[in-house]
Amino acid sequence: LSCPTTPDKLNLVLIGTGSELGFCVDAAKILNESGILTRVVTMPCVDLFEEQDEEYKASVLPSGVPTLSVEASAVHGWHKYSHAQ
């Protein structure tokens, strides 16, 4: 799975953890093949991500790029990082 690393070329970011990550990767493959440039981010530890500096967080989840979190058991907390849960 290849995706542009520059935010100006991204169309979507998918965030997944655990077993949901496979769904994100599968969806990103289909989306990328369709011309919707999609990045997959795994976030197994939100607390660790929170400890990072703003520059790093913005490089992973760039502003202006729609972000969707995929979580089977809960949506609590994802509103900080994604536009849709």
GROMACS .gro file of N, CA, C and O in nm:
model
  340
    1LEU      N    1   0.086  -0.117   0.000
    1LEU     CA    2   0.000   0.000   0.000
    1LEU      C    3   0.090   0.122   0.000
    1LEU      O    4   0.171   0.142   0.089
    2SER      N    5   0.077   0.202  -0.102
    2SER     CA    6   0.159   0.321  -0.114
    2SER      C    7   0.068   0.443  -0.116
    2SER      O    8  -0.039   0.441  -0.175
    3CYS      N    9   0.112   0.547  -0.049
    3CYS     CA   10   0.031   0.668  -0.042
    3CYS      C   11   0.123   0.788  -0.034
    3CYS      O   12   0.232   0.780   0.024
    4PRO      N   13   0.083   0.900  -0.092
    4PRO     CA   14   0.167   1.019  -0.084
    4PRO      C   15   0.188   1.062   0.061
    4PRO      O   16   0.099   1.046   0.144
    5THR      N   17   0.304   1.114   0.088
    5THR     CA   18   0.332   1.157   0.224
    5THR      C   19   0.304   1.304   0.245
    5THR      O   20   0.302   1.350   0.358
    6THR      N   21   0.282   1.378   0.138
    6THR     CA   22   0.255   1.520   0.153
    6THR      C   23   0.105   1.544   0.166
    6THR      O   24   0.026   1.491   0.088
    7PRO      N   25   0.064   1.622   0.266
    7PRO     CA   26  -0.078   1.644   0.291
    7PRO      C   27  -0.154   1.704   0.173
    7PRO      O   28  -0.271   1.677   0.155
    8ASP      N   29  -0.087   1.785   0.090
    8ASP     CA   30  -0.158   1.849  -0.020
    8ASP      C   31  -0.205   1.749  -0.125
    8ASP      O   32  -0.289   1.782  -0.209
    9LYS      N   33  -0.155   1.628  -0.122
    9LYS     CA   34  -0.198   1.526  -0.218
    9LYS      C   35  -0.293   1.424  -0.156
    9LYS      O   36  -0.350   1.343  -0.227
   10LEU      N   37  -0.309   1.427  -0.024
   10LEU     CA   38  -0.397   1.332   0.043
   10LEU      C   39  -0.542   1.373   0.028
   10LEU      O   40  -0.576   1.491   0.033
   11ASN      N   41  -0.630   1.272   0.015
   11ASN     CA   42  -0.774   1.296   0.014
   11ASN      C   43  -0.841   1.248   0.142
   11ASN      O   44  -0.949   1.296   0.176
   12LEU      N   45  -0.778   1.151   0.211
   12LEU     CA   46  -0.842   1.089   0.327
   12LEU      C   47  -0.738   1.023   0.416
   12LEU      O   48  -0.640   0.969   0.364
   13VAL      N   49  -0.763   1.025   0.546
   13VAL     CA   50  -0.683   0.949   0.642
   13VAL      C   51  -0.778   0.856   0.717
   13VAL      O   52  -0.883   0.899   0.765
   14LEU      N   53  -0.742   0.729   0.724
   14LEU     CA   54  -0.817   0.629   0.801
   14LEU      C   55  -0.733   0.593   0.923
   14LEU      O   56  -0.616   0.560   0.910
   15ILE      N   57  -0.795   0.597   1.042
   15ILE     CA   58  -0.726   0.558   1.165
   15ILE      C   59  -0.789   0.430   1.215
   15ILE      O   60  -0.911   0.421   1.229
   16GLY      N   61  -0.706   0.331   1.244
   16GLY     CA   62  -0.756   0.205   1.297
   16GLY      C   63  -0.666   0.152   1.406
   16GLY      O   64  -0.550   0.192   1.418
   17THR      N   65  -0.722   0.063   1.485
   17THR     CA   66  -0.644  -0.007   1.587
   17THR      C   67  -0.683  -0.154   1.584
   17THR      O   68  -0.794  -0.188   1.545
   18GLY      N   69  -0.593  -0.237   1.625
   18GLY     CA   70  -0.624  -0.380   1.637
   18GLY      C   71  -0.680  -0.440   1.511
   18GLY      O   72  -0.633  -0.415   1.400
   19SER      N   73  -0.786  -0.519   1.526
   19SER     CA   74  -0.844  -0.592   1.413
   19SER      C   75  -0.905  -0.499   1.309
   19SER      O   76  -0.919  -0.538   1.192
   20GLU      N   77  -0.940  -0.377   1.346
   20GLU     CA   78  -0.998  -0.281   1.250
   20GLU      C   79  -0.894  -0.233   1.149
   20GLU      O   80  -0.929  -0.185   1.041
   21LEU      N   81  -0.767  -0.245   1.182
   21LEU     CA   82  -0.662  -0.198   1.092
   21LEU      C   83  -0.668  -0.270   0.957
   21LEU      O   84  -0.647  -0.208   0.853
   22GLY      N   85  -0.699  -0.396   0.956
   22GLY     CA   86  -0.711  -0.471   0.832
   22GLY      C   87  -0.820  -0.415   0.742
   22GLY      O   88  -0.804  -0.406   0.620
   23PHE      N   89  -0.932  -0.374   0.801
   23PHE     CA   90  -1.040  -0.312   0.724
   23PHE      C   91  -0.993  -0.180   0.662
   23PHE      O   92  -1.026  -0.148   0.549
   24CYS      N   93  -0.917  -0.104   0.739
   24CYS     CA   94  -0.864   0.024   0.689
   24CYS      C   95  -0.770   0.001   0.571
   24CYS      O   96  -0.777   0.073   0.470
   25VAL      N   97  -0.681  -0.095   0.583
   25VAL     CA   98  -0.587  -0.124   0.475
   25VAL      C   99  -0.661  -0.169   0.349
   25VAL      O  100  -0.632  -0.122   0.239
   26ASP      N  101  -0.760  -0.258   0.367
   26ASP     CA  102  -0.837  -0.305   0.252
   26ASP      C  103  -0.912  -0.190   0.185
   26ASP      O  104  -0.913  -0.177   0.063
   27ALA      N  105  -0.974  -0.105   0.265
   27ALA     CA  106  -1.047   0.010   0.211
   27ALA      C  107  -0.953   0.106   0.140
   27ALA      O  108  -0.983   0.157   0.032
   28ALA      N  109  -0.836   0.131   0.200
   28ALA     CA  110  -0.739   0.223   0.140
   28ALA      C  111  -0.690   0.171   0.005
   28ALA      O  112  -0.672   0.250  -0.088
   29LYS      N  113  -0.671   0.042  -0.007
   29LYS     CA  114  -0.630  -0.015  -0.136
   29LYS      C  115  -0.732   0.017  -0.244
   29LYS      O  116  -0.698   0.061  -0.353
   30ILE      N  117  -0.858  -0.006  -0.212
   30ILE     CA  118  -0.965   0.020  -0.308
   30ILE      C  119  -0.974   0.170  -0.339
   30ILE      O  120  -0.986   0.210  -0.456
   31LEU      N  121  -0.969   0.252  -0.236
   31LEU     CA  122  -0.979   0.397  -0.256
   31LEU      C  123  -0.862   0.449  -0.338
   31LEU      O  124  -0.880   0.530  -0.430
   32ASN      N  125  -0.740   0.406  -0.305
   32ASN     CA  126  -0.623   0.451  -0.380
   32ASN      C  127  -0.631   0.410  -0.527
   32ASN      O  128  -0.597   0.489  -0.616
   33GLU      N  129  -0.677   0.288  -0.552
   33GLU     CA  130  -0.693   0.242  -0.691
   33GLU      C  131  -0.797   0.325  -0.765
   33GLU      O  132  -0.792   0.336  -0.887
   34SER      N  133  -0.892   0.383  -0.690
   34SER     CA  134  -0.997   0.465  -0.749
   34SER      C  135  -0.957   0.612  -0.760
   34SER      O  136  -1.039   0.695  -0.799
   35GLY      N  137  -0.834   0.643  -0.719
   35GLY     CA  138  -0.787   0.782  -0.728
   35GLY      C  139  -0.812   0.865  -0.605
   35GLY      O  140  -0.785   0.985  -0.604
   36ILE      N  141  -0.865   0.804  -0.498
   36ILE     CA  142  -0.885   0.874  -0.371
   36ILE      C  143  -0.765   0.840  -0.285
   36ILE      O  144  -0.757   0.732  -0.226
   37LEU      N  145  -0.668   0.932  -0.279
   37LEU     CA  146  -0.541   0.904  -0.213
   37LEU      C  147  -0.561   0.900  -0.062
   37LEU      O  148  -0.594   1.000   0.001
   38THR      N  149  -0.540   0.781  -0.006
   38THR     CA  150  -0.575   0.752   0.132
   38THR      C  151  -0.454   0.703   0.210
   38THR      O  152  -0.381   0.616   0.164
   39ARG      N  153  -0.438   0.757   0.330
   39ARG     CA  154  -0.333   0.713   0.422
   39ARG      C  155  -0.399   0.633   0.534
   39ARG      O  156  -0.506   0.669   0.583
   40VAL      N  157  -0.333   0.527   0.578
   40VAL     CA  158  -0.378   0.450   0.693
   40VAL      C  159  -0.285   0.478   0.809
   40VAL      O  160  -0.162   0.472   0.796
   41VAL      N  161  -0.344   0.509   0.924
   41VAL     CA  162  -0.268   0.535   1.046
   41VAL      C  163  -0.313   0.435   1.151
   41VAL      O  164  -0.433   0.420   1.174
   42THR      N  165  -0.218   0.367   1.212
   42THR     CA  166  -0.252   0.283   1.326
   42THR      C  167  -0.222   0.361   1.453
   42THR      O  168  -0.116   0.425   1.464
   43MET      N  169  -0.317   0.360   1.545
   43MET     CA  170  -0.299   0.435   1.668
   43MET      C  171  -0.334   0.344   1.787
   43MET      O  172  -0.440   0.356   1.848
   44PRO      N  173  -0.242   0.252   1.819
   44PRO     CA  174  -0.270   0.159   1.928
   44PRO      C  175  -0.269   0.224   2.066
   44PRO      O  176  -0.327   0.172   2.160
   45CYS      N  177  -0.204   0.340   2.078
   45CYS     CA  178  -0.196   0.407   2.208
   45CYS      C  179  -0.217   0.557   2.190
   45CYS      O  180  -0.125   0.629   2.153
   46VAL      N  181  -0.338   0.602   2.216
   46VAL     CA  182  -0.370   0.744   2.202
   46VAL      C  183  -0.287   0.827   2.299
   46VAL      O  184  -0.241   0.936   2.264
   47ASP      N  185  -0.263   0.775   2.418
   47ASP     CA  186  -0.184   0.850   2.517
   47ASP      C  187  -0.043   0.879   2.466
   47ASP      O  188   0.009   0.989   2.483
   48LEU      N  189   0.019   0.783   2.401
   48LEU     CA  190   0.153   0.802   2.345
   48LEU      C  191   0.149   0.906   2.232
   48LEU      O  192   0.237   0.991   2.223
   49PHE      N  193   0.046   0.899   2.150
   49PHE     CA  194   0.032   0.998   2.042
   49PHE      C  195   0.017   1.138   2.102
   49PHE      O  196   0.076   1.234   2.052
   50GLU      N  197  -0.060   1.150   2.208
   50GLU     CA  198  -0.080   1.279   2.275
   50GLU      C  199   0.051   1.339   2.327
   50GLU      O  200   0.064   1.461   2.334
   51GLU      N  201   0.147   1.256   2.363
   51GLU     CA  202   0.274   1.303   2.417
   51GLU      C  203   0.366   1.362   2.310
   51GLU      O  204   0.465   1.427   2.342
   52GLN      N  205   0.334   1.339   2.183
   52GLN     CA  206   0.420   1.387   2.074
   52GLN      C  207   0.400   1.537   2.053
   52GLN      O  208   0.297   1.593   2.088
   53ASP      N  209   0.500   1.602   1.991
   53ASP     CA  210   0.488   1.745   1.966
   53ASP      C  211   0.388   1.771   1.853
   53ASP      O  212   0.352   1.681   1.777
   54GLU      N  213   0.341   1.894   1.846
   54GLU     CA  214   0.237   1.931   1.749
   54GLU      C  215   0.282   1.908   1.604
   54GLU      O  216   0.202   1.871   1.520
   55GLU      N  217   0.409   1.932   1.576
   55GLU     CA  218   0.459   1.914   1.441
   55GLU      C  219   0.445   1.768   1.397
   55GLU      O  220   0.402   1.739   1.285
   56TYR      N  221   0.481   1.676   1.485
   56TYR     CA  222   0.468   1.534   1.453
   56TYR      C  223   0.321   1.497   1.433
   56TYR      O  224   0.284   1.431   1.335
   57LYS      N  225   0.236   1.537   1.528
   57LYS     CA  226   0.094   1.503   1.518
   57LYS      C  227   0.034   1.556   1.388
   57LYS      O  228  -0.045   1.487   1.323
   58ALA      N  229   0.073   1.678   1.349
   58ALA     CA  230   0.022   1.736   1.224
   58ALA      C  231   0.075   1.662   1.102
   58ALA      O  232   0.008   1.656   0.999
   59SER      N  233   0.194   1.603   1.113
   59SER     CA  234   0.248   1.527   1.000
   59SER      C  235   0.174   1.395   0.982
   59SER      O  236   0.163   1.344   0.871
   60VAL      N  237   0.123   1.341   1.090
   60VAL     CA  238   0.049   1.215   1.084
   60VAL      C  239  -0.097   1.239   1.045
   60VAL      O  240  -0.153   1.169   0.961
   61LEU      N  241  -0.157   1.339   1.108
   61LEU     CA  242  -0.297   1.374   1.084
   61LEU      C  243  -0.303   1.519   1.038
   61LEU      O  244  -0.332   1.609   1.117
   62PRO      N  245  -0.276   1.545   0.912
   62PRO     CA  246  -0.269   1.684   0.864
   62PRO      C  247  -0.406   1.752   0.867
   62PRO      O  248  -0.508   1.691   0.837
   63SER      N  249  -0.405   1.880   0.904
   63SER     CA  250  -0.530   1.955   0.904
   63SER      C  251  -0.577   1.974   0.761
   63SER      O  252  -0.497   1.978   0.667
   64GLY      N  253  -0.706   1.981   0.744
   64GLY     CA  254  -0.761   1.999   0.611
   64GLY      C  255  -0.782   1.870   0.533
   64GLY      O  256  -0.835   1.873   0.423
   65VAL      N  257  -0.739   1.758   0.589
   65VAL     CA  258  -0.759   1.628   0.524
   65VAL      C  259  -0.865   1.552   0.604
   65VAL      O  260  -0.847   1.530   0.724
   66PRO      N  261  -0.976   1.514   0.541
   66PRO     CA  262  -1.078   1.439   0.615
   66PRO      C  263  -1.019   1.314   0.678
   66PRO      O  264  -0.938   1.245   0.617
   67THR      N  265  -1.060   1.290   0.802
   67THR     CA  266  -1.007   1.178   0.879
   67THR      C  267  -1.122   1.097   0.936
   67THR      O  268  -1.215   1.153   0.994
   68LEU      N  269  -1.115   0.965   0.920
   68LEU     CA  270  -1.219   0.875   0.966
   68LEU      C  271  -1.156   0.772   1.060
   68LEU      O  272  -1.057   0.708   1.024
   69SER      N  273  -1.214   0.757   1.178
   69SER     CA  274  -1.165   0.652   1.269
   69SER      C  275  -1.255   0.530   1.256
   69SER      O  276  -1.375   0.541   1.238
   70VAL      N  277  -1.191   0.413   1.264
   70VAL     CA  278  -1.262   0.286   1.253
   70VAL      C  279  -1.237   0.210   1.382
   70VAL      O  280  -1.126   0.167   1.410
   71GLU      N  281  -1.342   0.197   1.462
   71GLU     CA  282  -1.332   0.132   1.593
   71GLU      C  283  -1.461   0.058   1.618
   71GLU      O  284  -1.568   0.119   1.619
   72ALA      N  285  -1.452  -0.072   1.638
   72ALA     CA  286  -1.571  -0.155   1.653
   72ALA      C  287  -1.641  -0.137   1.787
   72ALA      O  288  -1.762  -0.148   1.795
   73SER      N  289  -1.567  -0.107   1.890
   73SER     CA  290  -1.629  -0.112   2.023
   73SER      C  291  -1.665   0.023   2.083
   73SER      O  292  -1.745   0.029   2.175
   74ALA      N  293  -1.609   0.133   2.033
   74ALA     CA  294  -1.638   0.262   2.096
   74ALA      C  295  -1.601   0.378   2.006
   74ALA      O  296  -1.512   0.365   1.922
   75VAL      N  297  -1.668   0.489   2.025
   75VAL     CA  298  -1.631   0.612   1.954
   75VAL      C  299  -1.574   0.715   2.051
   75VAL      O  300  -1.524   0.818   2.010
   76HIS      N  301  -1.580   0.685   2.179
   76HIS     CA  302  -1.532   0.779   2.281
   76HIS      C  303  -1.385   0.816   2.258
   76HIS      O  304  -1.299   0.730   2.244
   77GLY      N  305  -1.358   0.944   2.253
   77GLY     CA  306  -1.222   0.993   2.239
   77GLY      C  307  -1.177   1.017   2.097
   77GLY      O  308  -1.087   1.096   2.073
   78TRP      N  309  -1.237   0.949   1.999
   78TRP     CA  310  -1.193   0.962   1.861
   78TRP      C  311  -1.226   1.099   1.803
   78TRP      O  312  -1.166   1.140   1.705
   79HIS      N  313  -1.320   1.170   1.863
   79HIS     CA  314  -1.357   1.302   1.811
   79HIS      C  315  -1.238   1.399   1.812
   79HIS      O  316  -1.236   1.494   1.736
   80LYS      N  317  -1.138   1.372   1.893
   80LYS     CA  318  -1.017   1.456   1.896
   80LYS      C  319  -0.936   1.445   1.767
   80LYS      O  320  -0.864   1.538   1.732
   81TYR      N  321  -0.946   1.333   1.700
   81TYR     CA  322  -0.858   1.306   1.588
   81TYR      C  323  -0.929   1.289   1.454
   81TYR      O  324  -0.867   1.301   1.350
   82SER      N  325  -1.056   1.255   1.457
   82SER     CA  326  -1.124   1.225   1.330
   82SER      C  327  -1.248   1.311   1.313
   82SER      O  328  -1.308   1.357   1.408
   83HIS      N  329  -1.284   1.328   1.188
   83HIS     CA  330  -1.401   1.405   1.153
   83HIS      C  331  -1.527   1.317   1.157
   83HIS      O  332  -1.637   1.368   1.164
   84ALA      N  333  -1.508   1.187   1.149
   84ALA     CA  334  -1.621   1.092   1.153
   84ALA      C  335  -1.576   0.966   1.226
   84ALA      O  336  -1.461   0.926   1.217
   85GLN      N  337  -1.671   0.907   1.299
   85GLN     CA  338  -1.641   0.786   1.375
   85GLN      C  339  -1.735   0.676   1.331
   85GLN      O  340  -1.842   0.697   1.289
   0.00000   0.00000   0.00000
